[in-house]
Coordinates of C-alpha atoms in Angstrom, one line a residue:
X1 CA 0.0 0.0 0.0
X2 CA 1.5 3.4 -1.1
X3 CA 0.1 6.7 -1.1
X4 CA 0.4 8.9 -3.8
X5 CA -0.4 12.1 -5.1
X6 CA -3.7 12.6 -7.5
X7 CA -2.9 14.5 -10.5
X8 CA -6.0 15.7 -12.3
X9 CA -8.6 16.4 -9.7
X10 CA -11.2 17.8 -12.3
X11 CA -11.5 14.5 -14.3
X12 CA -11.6 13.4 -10.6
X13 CA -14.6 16.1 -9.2
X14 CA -16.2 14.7 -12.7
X15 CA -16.2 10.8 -11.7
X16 CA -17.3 11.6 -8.1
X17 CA -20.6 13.5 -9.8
X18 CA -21.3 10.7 -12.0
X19 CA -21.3 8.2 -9.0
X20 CA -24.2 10.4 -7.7
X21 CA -25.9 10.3 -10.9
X22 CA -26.0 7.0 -11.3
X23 CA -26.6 6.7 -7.8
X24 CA -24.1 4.5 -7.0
X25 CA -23.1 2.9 -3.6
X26 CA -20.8 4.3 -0.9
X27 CA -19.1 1.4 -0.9
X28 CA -18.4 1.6 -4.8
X29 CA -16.9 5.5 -3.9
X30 CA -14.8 4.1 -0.8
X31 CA -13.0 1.5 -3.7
X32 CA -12.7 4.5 -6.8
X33 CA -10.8 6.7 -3.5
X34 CA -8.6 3.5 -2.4
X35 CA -7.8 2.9 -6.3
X36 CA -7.1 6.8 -6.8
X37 CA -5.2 7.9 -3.3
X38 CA -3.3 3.9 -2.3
X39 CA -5.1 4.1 1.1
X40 CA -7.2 1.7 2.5
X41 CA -10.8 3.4 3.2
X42 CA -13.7 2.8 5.8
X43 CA -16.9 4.9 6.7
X44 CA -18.2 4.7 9.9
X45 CA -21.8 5.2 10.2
X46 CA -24.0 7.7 12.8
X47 CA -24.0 4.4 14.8
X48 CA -20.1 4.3 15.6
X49 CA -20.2 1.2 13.0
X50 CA -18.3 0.2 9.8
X51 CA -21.3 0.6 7.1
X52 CA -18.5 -0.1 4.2
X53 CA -14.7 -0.2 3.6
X54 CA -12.6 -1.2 1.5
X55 CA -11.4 -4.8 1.0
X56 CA -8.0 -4.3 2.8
X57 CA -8.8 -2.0 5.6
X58 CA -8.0 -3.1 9.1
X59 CA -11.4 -3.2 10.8
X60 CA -9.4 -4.1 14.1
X61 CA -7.9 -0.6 13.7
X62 CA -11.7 1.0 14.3
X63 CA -11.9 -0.4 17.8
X64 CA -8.4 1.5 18.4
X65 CA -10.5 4.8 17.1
X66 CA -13.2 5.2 19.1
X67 CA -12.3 8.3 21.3
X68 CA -11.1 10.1 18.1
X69 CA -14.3 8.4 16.4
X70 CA -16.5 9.6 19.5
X71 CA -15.1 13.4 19.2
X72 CA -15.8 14.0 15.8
X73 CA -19.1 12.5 15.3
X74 CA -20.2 14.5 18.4
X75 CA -19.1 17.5 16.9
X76 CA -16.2 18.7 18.5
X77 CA -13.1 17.8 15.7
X78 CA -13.6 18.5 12.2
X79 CA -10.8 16.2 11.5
X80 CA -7.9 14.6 13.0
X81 CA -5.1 12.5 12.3
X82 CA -3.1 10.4 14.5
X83 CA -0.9 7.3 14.3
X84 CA -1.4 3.1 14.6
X85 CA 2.0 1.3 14.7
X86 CA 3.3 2.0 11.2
X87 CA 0.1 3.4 9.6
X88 CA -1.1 7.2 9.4
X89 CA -4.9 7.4 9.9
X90 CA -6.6 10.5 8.9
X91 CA -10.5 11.3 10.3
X92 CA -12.9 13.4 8.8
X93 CA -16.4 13.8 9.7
X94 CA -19.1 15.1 7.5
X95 CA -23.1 16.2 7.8
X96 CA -24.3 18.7 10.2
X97 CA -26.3 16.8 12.5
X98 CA -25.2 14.7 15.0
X99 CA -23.9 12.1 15.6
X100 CA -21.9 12.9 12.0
X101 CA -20.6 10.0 10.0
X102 CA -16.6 9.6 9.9
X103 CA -14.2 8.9 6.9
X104 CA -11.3 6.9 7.9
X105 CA -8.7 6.7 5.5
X106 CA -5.1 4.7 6.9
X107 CA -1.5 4.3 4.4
X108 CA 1.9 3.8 5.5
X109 CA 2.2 7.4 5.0
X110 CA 0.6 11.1 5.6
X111 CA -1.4 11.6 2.3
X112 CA -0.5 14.5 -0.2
X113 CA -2.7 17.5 0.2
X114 CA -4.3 16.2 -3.7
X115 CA -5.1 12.9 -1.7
X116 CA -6.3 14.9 1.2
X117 CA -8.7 17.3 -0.8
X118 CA -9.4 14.0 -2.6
X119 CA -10.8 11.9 0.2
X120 CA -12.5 15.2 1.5
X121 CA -14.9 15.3 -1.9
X122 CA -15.2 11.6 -1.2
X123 CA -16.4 11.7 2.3
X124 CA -18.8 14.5 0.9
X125 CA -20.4 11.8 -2.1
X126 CA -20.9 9.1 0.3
X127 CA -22.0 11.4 3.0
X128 CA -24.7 12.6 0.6
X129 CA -25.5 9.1 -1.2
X130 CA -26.4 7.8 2.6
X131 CA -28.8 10.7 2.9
X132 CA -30.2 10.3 -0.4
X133 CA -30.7 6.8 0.6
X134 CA -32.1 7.4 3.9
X135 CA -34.2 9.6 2.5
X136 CA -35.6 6.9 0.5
X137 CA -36.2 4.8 2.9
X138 CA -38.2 7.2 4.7
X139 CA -40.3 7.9 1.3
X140 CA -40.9 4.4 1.2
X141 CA -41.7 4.0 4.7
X142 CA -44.0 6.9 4.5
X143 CA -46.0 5.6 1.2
X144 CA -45.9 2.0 3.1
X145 CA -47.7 3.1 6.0
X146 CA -49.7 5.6 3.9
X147 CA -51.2 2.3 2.0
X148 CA -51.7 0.9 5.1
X149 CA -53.9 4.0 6.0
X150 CA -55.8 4.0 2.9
X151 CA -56.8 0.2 3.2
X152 CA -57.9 0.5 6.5
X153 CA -59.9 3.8 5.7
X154 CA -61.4 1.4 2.9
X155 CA -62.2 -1.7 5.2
X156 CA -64.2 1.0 7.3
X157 CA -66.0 2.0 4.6
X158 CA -66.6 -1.4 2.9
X159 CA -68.1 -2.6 6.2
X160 CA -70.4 0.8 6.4
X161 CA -68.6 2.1 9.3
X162 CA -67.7 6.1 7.9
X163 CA -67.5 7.1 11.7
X164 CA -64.3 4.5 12.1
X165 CA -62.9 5.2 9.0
X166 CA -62.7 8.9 10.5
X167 CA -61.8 7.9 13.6
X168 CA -58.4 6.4 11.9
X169 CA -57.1 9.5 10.2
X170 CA -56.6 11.1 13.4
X171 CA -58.1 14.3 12.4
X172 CA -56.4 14.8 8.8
X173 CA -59.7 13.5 7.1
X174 CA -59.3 12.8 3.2
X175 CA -61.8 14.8 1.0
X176 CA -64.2 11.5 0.2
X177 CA -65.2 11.1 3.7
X178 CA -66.8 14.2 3.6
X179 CA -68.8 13.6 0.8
X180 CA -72.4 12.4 0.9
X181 CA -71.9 9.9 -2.5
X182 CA -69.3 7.9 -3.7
X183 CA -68.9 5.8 -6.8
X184 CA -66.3 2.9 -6.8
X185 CA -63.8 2.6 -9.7
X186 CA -62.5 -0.4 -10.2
X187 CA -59.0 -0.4 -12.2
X188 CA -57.7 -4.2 -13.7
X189 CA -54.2 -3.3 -14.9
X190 CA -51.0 -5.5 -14.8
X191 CA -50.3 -6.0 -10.6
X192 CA -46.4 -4.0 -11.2
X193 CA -48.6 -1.0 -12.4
X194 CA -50.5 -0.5 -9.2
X195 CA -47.7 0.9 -6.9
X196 CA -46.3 3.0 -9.8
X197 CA -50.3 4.3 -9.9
X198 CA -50.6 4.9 -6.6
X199 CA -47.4 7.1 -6.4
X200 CA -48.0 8.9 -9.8
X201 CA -51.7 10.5 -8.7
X202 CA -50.8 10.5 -4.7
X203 CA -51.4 13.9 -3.1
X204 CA -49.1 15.2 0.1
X205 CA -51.4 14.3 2.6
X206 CA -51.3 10.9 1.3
X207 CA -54.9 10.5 -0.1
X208 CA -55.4 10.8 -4.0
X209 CA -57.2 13.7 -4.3
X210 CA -61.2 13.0 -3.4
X211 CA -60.3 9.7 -3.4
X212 CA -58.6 6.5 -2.6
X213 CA -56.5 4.3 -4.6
X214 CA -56.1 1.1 -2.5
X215 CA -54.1 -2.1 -3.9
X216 CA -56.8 -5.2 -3.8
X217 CA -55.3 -7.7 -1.7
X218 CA -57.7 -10.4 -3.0
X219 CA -56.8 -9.6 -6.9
X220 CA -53.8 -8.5 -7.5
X221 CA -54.4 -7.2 -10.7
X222 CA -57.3 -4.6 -9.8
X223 CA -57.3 -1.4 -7.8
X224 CA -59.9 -0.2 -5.9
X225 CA -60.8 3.7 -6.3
X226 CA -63.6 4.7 -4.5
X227 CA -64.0 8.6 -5.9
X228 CA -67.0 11.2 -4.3
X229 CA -69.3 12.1 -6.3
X230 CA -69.5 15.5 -5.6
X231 CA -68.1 17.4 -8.3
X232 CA -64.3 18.7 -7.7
X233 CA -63.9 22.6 -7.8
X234 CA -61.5 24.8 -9.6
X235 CA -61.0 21.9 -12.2
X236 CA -58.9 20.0 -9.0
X237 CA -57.7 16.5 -9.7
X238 CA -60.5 14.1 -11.4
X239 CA -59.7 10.6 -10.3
X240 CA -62.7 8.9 -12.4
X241 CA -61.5 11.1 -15.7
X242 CA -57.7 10.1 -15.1
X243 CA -58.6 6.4 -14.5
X244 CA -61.1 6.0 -17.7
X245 CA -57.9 8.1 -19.8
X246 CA -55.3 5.7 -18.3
X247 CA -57.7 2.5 -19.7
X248 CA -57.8 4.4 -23.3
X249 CA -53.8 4.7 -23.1
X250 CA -53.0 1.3 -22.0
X251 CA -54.8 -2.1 -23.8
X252 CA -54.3 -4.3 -21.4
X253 CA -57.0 -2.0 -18.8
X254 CA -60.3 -2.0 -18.2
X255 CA -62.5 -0.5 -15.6
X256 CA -66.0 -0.8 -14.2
X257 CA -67.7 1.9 -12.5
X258 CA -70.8 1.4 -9.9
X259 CA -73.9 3.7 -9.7
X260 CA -73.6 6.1 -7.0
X261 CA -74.2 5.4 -3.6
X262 CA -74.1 6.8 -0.3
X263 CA -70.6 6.8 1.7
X264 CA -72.0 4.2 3.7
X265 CA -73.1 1.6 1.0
X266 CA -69.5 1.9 -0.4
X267 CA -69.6 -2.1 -0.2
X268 CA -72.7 -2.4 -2.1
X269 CA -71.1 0.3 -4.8
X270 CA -67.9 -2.0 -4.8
X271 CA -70.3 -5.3 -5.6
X272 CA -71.6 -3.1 -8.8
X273 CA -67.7 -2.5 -9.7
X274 CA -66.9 -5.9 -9.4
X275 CA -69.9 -6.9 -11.9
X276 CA -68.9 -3.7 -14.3
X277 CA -65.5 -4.7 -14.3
X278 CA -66.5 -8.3 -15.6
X279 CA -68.5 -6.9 -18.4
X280 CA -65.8 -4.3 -19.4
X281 CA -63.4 -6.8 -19.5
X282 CA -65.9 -8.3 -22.2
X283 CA -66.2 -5.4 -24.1
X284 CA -64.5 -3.6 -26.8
X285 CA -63.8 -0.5 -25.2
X286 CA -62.8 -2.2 -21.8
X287 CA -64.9 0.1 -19.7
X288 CA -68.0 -0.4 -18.6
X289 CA -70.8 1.4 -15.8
X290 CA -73.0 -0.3 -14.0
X291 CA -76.3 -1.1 -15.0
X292 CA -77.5 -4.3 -14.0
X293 CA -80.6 -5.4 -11.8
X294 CA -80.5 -5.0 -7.6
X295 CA -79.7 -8.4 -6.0
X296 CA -82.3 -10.5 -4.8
X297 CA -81.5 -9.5 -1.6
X298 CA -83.4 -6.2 -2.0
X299 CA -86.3 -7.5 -3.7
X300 CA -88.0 -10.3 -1.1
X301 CA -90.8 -9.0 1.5
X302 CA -88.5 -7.7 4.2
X303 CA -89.7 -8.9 7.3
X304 CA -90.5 -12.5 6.3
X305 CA -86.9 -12.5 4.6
X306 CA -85.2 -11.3 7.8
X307 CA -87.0 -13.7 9.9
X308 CA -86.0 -16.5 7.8
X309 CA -82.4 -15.1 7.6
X310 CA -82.4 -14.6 11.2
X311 CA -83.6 -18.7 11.9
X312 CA -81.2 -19.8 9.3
X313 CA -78.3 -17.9 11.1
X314 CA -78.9 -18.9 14.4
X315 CA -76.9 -21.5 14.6
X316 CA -73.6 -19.4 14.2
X317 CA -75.2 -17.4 17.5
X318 CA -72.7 -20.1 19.2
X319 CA -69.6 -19.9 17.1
X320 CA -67.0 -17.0 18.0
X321 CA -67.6 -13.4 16.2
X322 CA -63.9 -14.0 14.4
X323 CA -66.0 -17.0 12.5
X324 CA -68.7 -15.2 11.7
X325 CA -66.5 -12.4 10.3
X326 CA -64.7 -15.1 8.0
X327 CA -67.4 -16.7 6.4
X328 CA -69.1 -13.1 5.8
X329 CA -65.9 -13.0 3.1
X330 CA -65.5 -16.6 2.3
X331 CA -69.1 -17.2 0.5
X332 CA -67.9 -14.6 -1.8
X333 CA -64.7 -14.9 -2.1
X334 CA -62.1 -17.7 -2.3
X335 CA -60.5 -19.2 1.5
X336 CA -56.7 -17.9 -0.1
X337 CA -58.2 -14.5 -1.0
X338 CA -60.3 -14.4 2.6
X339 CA -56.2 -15.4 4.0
X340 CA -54.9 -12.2 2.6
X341 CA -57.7 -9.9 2.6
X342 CA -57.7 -10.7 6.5
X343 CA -54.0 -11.4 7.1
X344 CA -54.9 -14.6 8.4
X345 CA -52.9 -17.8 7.2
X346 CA -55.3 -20.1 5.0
X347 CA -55.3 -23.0 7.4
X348 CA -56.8 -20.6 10.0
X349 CA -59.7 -19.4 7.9
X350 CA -60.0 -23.2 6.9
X351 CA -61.0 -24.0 10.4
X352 CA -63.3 -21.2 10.9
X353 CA -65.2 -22.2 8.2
X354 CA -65.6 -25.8 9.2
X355 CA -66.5 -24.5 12.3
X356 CA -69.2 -22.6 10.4
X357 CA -70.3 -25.8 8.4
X358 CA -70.8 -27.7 11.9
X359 CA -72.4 -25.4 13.4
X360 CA -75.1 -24.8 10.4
X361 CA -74.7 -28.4 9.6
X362 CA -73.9 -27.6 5.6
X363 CA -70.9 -28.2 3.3
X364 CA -69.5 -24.8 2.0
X365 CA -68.3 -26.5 -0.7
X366 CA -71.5 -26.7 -2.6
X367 CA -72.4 -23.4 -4.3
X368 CA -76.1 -23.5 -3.3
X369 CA -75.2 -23.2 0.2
X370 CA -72.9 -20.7 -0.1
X371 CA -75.7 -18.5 -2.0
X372 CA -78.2 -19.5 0.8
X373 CA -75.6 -18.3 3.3
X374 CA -74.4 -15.3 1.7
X375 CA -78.1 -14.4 0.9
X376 CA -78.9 -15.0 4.6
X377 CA -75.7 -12.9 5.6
X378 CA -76.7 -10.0 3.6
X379 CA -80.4 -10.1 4.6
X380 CA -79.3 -9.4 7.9
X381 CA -76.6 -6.9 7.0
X382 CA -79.1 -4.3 5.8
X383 CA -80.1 -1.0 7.3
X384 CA -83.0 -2.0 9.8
X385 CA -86.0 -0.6 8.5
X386 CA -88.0 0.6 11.6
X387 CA -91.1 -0.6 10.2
X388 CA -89.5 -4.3 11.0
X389 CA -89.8 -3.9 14.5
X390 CA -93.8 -1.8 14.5
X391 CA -95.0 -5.6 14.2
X392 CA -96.0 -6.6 18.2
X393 CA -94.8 -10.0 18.9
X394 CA -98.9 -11.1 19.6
X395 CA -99.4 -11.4 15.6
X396 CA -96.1 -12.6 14.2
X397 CA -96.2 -16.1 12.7
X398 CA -94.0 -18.9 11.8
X399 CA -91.6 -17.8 9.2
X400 CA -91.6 -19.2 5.8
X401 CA -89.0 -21.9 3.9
X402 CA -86.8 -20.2 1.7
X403 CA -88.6 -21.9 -1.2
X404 CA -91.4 -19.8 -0.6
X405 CA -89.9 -16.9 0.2
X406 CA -88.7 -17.4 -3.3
X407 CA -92.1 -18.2 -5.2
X408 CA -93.4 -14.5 -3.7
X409 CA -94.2 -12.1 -6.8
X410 CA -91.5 -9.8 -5.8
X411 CA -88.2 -12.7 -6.3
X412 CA -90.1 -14.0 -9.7
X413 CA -90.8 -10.2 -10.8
X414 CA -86.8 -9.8 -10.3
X415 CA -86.0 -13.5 -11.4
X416 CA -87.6 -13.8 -15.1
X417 CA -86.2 -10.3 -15.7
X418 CA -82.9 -11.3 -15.0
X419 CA -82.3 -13.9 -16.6
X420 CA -83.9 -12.8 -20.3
X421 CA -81.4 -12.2 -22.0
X422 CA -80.1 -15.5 -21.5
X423 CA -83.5 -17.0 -22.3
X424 CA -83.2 -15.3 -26.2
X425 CA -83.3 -17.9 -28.6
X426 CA -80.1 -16.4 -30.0
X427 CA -78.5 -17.4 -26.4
X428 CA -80.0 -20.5 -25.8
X429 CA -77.1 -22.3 -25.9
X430 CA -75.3 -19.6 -23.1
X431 CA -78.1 -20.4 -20.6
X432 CA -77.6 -24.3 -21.0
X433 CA -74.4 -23.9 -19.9
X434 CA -74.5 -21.6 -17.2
X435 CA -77.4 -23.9 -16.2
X436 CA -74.8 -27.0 -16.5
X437 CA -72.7 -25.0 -14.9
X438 CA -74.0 -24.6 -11.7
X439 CA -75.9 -28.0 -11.7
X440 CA -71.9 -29.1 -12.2
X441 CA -71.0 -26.9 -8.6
X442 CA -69.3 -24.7 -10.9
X443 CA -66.7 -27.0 -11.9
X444 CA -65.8 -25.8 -15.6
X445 CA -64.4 -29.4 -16.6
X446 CA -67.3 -31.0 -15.3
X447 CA -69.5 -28.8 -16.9
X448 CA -67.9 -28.9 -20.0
X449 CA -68.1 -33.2 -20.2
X450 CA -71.7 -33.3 -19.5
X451 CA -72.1 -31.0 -22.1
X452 CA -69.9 -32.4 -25.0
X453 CA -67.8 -29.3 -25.1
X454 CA -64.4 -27.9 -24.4
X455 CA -63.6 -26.4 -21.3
X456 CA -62.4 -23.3 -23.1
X457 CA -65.9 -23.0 -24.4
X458 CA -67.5 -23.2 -21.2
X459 CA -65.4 -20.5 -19.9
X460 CA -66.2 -18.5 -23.2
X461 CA -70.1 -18.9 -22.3
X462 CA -69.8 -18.2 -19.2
X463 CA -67.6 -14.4 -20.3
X464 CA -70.0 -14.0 -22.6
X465 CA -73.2 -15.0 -20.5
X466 CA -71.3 -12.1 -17.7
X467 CA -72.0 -8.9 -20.2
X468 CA -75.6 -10.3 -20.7
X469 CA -76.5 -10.3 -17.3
X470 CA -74.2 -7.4 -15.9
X471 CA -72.9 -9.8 -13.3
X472 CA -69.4 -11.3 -12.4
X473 CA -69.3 -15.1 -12.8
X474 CA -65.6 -16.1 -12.6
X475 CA -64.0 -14.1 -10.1
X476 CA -65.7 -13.9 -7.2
X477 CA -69.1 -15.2 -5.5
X478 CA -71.8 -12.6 -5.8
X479 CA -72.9 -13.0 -9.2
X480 CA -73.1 -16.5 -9.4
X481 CA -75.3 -16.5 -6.1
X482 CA -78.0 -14.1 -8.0
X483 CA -77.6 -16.8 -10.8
X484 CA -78.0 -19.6 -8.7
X485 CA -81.3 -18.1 -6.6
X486 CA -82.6 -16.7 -10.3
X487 CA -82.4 -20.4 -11.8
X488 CA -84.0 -21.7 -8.8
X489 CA -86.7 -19.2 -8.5
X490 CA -87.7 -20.0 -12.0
X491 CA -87.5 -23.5 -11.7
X492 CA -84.7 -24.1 -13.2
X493 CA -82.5 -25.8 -11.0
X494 CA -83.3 -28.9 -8.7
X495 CA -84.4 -27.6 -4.8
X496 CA -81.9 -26.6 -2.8
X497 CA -80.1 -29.9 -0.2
X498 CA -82.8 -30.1 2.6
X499 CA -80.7 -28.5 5.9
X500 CA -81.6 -25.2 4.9
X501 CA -85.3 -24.8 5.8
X502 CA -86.0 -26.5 8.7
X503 CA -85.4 -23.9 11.1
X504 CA -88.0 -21.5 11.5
X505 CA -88.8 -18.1 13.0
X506 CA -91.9 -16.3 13.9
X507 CA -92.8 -12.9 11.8
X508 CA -95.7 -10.3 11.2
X509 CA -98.9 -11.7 8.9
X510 CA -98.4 -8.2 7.5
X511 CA -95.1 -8.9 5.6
X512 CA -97.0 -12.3 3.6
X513 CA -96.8 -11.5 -0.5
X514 CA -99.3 -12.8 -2.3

């Protein structure tokens, strides 16, 4: 090891800028200095620690330093050089808060004043590529724990709680919270393009604008945008415009787009995304609105329905609320996607469910009882009508069966309606599949045997039977459910497995459709 002078300190000043534009390392910096000055290099962090050095530098020597080490970082050397045995060591710390990071270099000799100045716009590039990269971490931490904001604002308001979803930005509250509507976007785009999205349109309070741009953590290809509906002044930031621009620019996006709801439904407007999405996706122009039928859920009498719902759940009165939670998300969506959605691990949402399916004695398996459940679930998820509790308890009856809950005038007015347009004669083979289909427990393969045709068909049906009836079949639960209950109203499927019906509440005369 020899030091040496350092002729030509421009072509040097030049080489130490192009490290920061290429943002290099400072351990690639501590090698170009050792190569350029003969001296073995080491920087020693805020922490009194070697964060890099040089292949040959004597890390024993840096125990030997830490007075010197100690006094510089604190402030009160600028630099200092001393001696170790044979070796000159030269110190020189950098930054102007405290504790400062040191540059140690160490040769056999005292360095020229060209190695000197050298080392000194060294110490300055690595000093300011550990900020810049500090700084980065703290821009990801920040947008990290800004996502995790914006999902849990979202939860909030998917579960119809806007007073929580306050509650958790601690008094910085995101436009769309204050508004009285909200439509929900929903974005399918390639899953590498969601982070770049969210950063691109992300304002400095961490919101987008008057709305949200939350990664799904069920899909990873779609993002979830719920935007308000009330219109933005002063031409501000348009979320819904930029989203249906970005699908126009970019082939591979599409984007469905509920009808407007209050800020509590957000989880009913997020259903109608989910169905839009699956006919955009379908369509030419890969965007599509909602404008399909209301679920059944909306339609039956609502007293008789929520006493049946009400019997039918009662078993899960003795199951933990945790399970009850789960299986609210697992007859829609799949046990994996319930696992992340949840952050649970898919052997624990496995055993809430079977503890579900003893409790209600049913198989979650079969796709009837999941739409019995789910339409149960939601029955009893609605906003209480106070008419539902006028009725005194002297003239309620015994509840109904499902079955006839579902031959009432109001479930065949929404059931022959909704299934139409499979019912053309132009379509007729589209409804013999989906009708396989769902006979088959949704099992494409299976479907596709007892029909004579290829599974790709099936699945091409099935695409094409989603834009017909403005209703997601493939991806998650919801749609299939209204197709399952609409077959069955109209007597197109076989009845239901019997477990269902045999419990059975008491409700007003009143509430009976003819």
């Amino acid at each position: 090891m020899r030091a040496v002078g350092v002729p030509g300190l421009g072509e040097d000043v030049d080489e130490l800028l192009r490290f920061v534009r290429r943002q290099g390392t400072p351990a690639e910096v501590l090698d170009w200095l050792g190569r350029r000055t003969g001296a073995h290099v080491a920087w020693i962090g805020r922490e009194g620690t070697v964060e890099a050095a040089t292949a040959g530098f004597p890390r024993r020597l840096a125990g030997t330093l830490t007075e010197q080490v100690e006094r510089l970082a604190g402030g009160q050397l600028a630099a200092a050089t001393t001696r170790a045995g044979e070796l000159e060591v030269r110190l020189e710390a950098f930054g102007g808060r405290e504790p400062r990071p040191v540059l140690v270099t160490v040769s056999p000799s005292a360095l020229s004043r060209e190695s000197a100045a050298l080392a000194s716009r060294a110490g300055g590039v690595v000093d300011l590529l550990s900020r810049a990269s500090e700084a980065d971490g703290g821009t990801r931490g920040y947008e990290a724990k800004a996502a995790q904001l914006r999902f849990a604002v979202l939860t909030a308001l998917l579960a119809g709680d806007v007073t929580m979803a306050r509650r958790m930005t601690t008094g910085d509250v995101p436009p769309l919270l204050n508004a009285e509507r909200v439509r929900v976007h929903l974005l399918h785009c390639p899953p590498a393009d969601r982070d770049r999205l969210t950063r691109t349109y992300l304002d400095p309070s961490g919101y987008h604008g008057p709305g949200l741009m939350v990664n799904c953590p069920v899909f990873k290809e779609q993002l979830i945008c719920p935007v308000a509906e009330d219109p933005e002044p002063d031409g501000g930031f348009r979320q819904g415009e930029v989203l249906r621009r970005l699908v126009g620019e970019n082939p591979g996006y599409a984007l469905g787009v509920s009808r407007p709801h209050p800020l509590a439904a957000t989880g009913e407007a997020y259903g109608e995304a989910v169905h839009a999405l699956a006919v955009a996706r379908n369509s030419p122009g890969r965007l599509a609105a909602y404008t399909g039928r209301p679920s059944l859920v909306h339609v039956l009498p609502r007293r008789a329905a929520l006493a049946w719902a009400r019997a039918h759940l009662e078993p899960l009165q003795a199951v933990p609320k945790p399970t009850v939670d789960v299986i609210r998300l697992a007859v829609t969506f799949s046990r994996s996607g319930v696992a992340r959605l949840l952050h649970l691990s898919r052997t624990t949402v496995t055993a809430h469910c079977r503890r579900a399916e003893v409790a209600l004695g049913v198989d979650l398996g079969e796709v009837r009882t999941r739409a019995t459940l789910d339409l149960a679930l939601s029955l009893t998820a609605l906003q209480s009508d106070p008419a539902d509790t006028a009725q005194p308890d002297a003239v309620q009856l015994v509840a109904p069966p499902l079955d006839e809950l579902l031959r009432t005038s109001p479930a065949t007015a929404w059931a022959e309606p909704f299934l139409h347009p499979l019912r053309d004669t132009r379509h007729r083979d589209l409804y013999l599949t989906v009708e396989a289909w769902v006979d088959a427990n949704t099992d494409a393969q299976r479907t596709a045997s007892h029909l004579g045709l290829s599974r790709n068909t099936v699945r091409a049906h099935l695409r094409a039977a989603e834009r017909l009836l403005n209703r997601d079949l493939l991806t998650t639960g919801s749609g299939v459910h209204d197709l399952v209950h609409a077959l069955r109203v109209t007597g197109g499927q076989r009845a239901h497995p019997p477990g269902e019906s045999g419990r059975r509440a008491r409700w007003p005369s009143a509430d009976v459709a003819s």
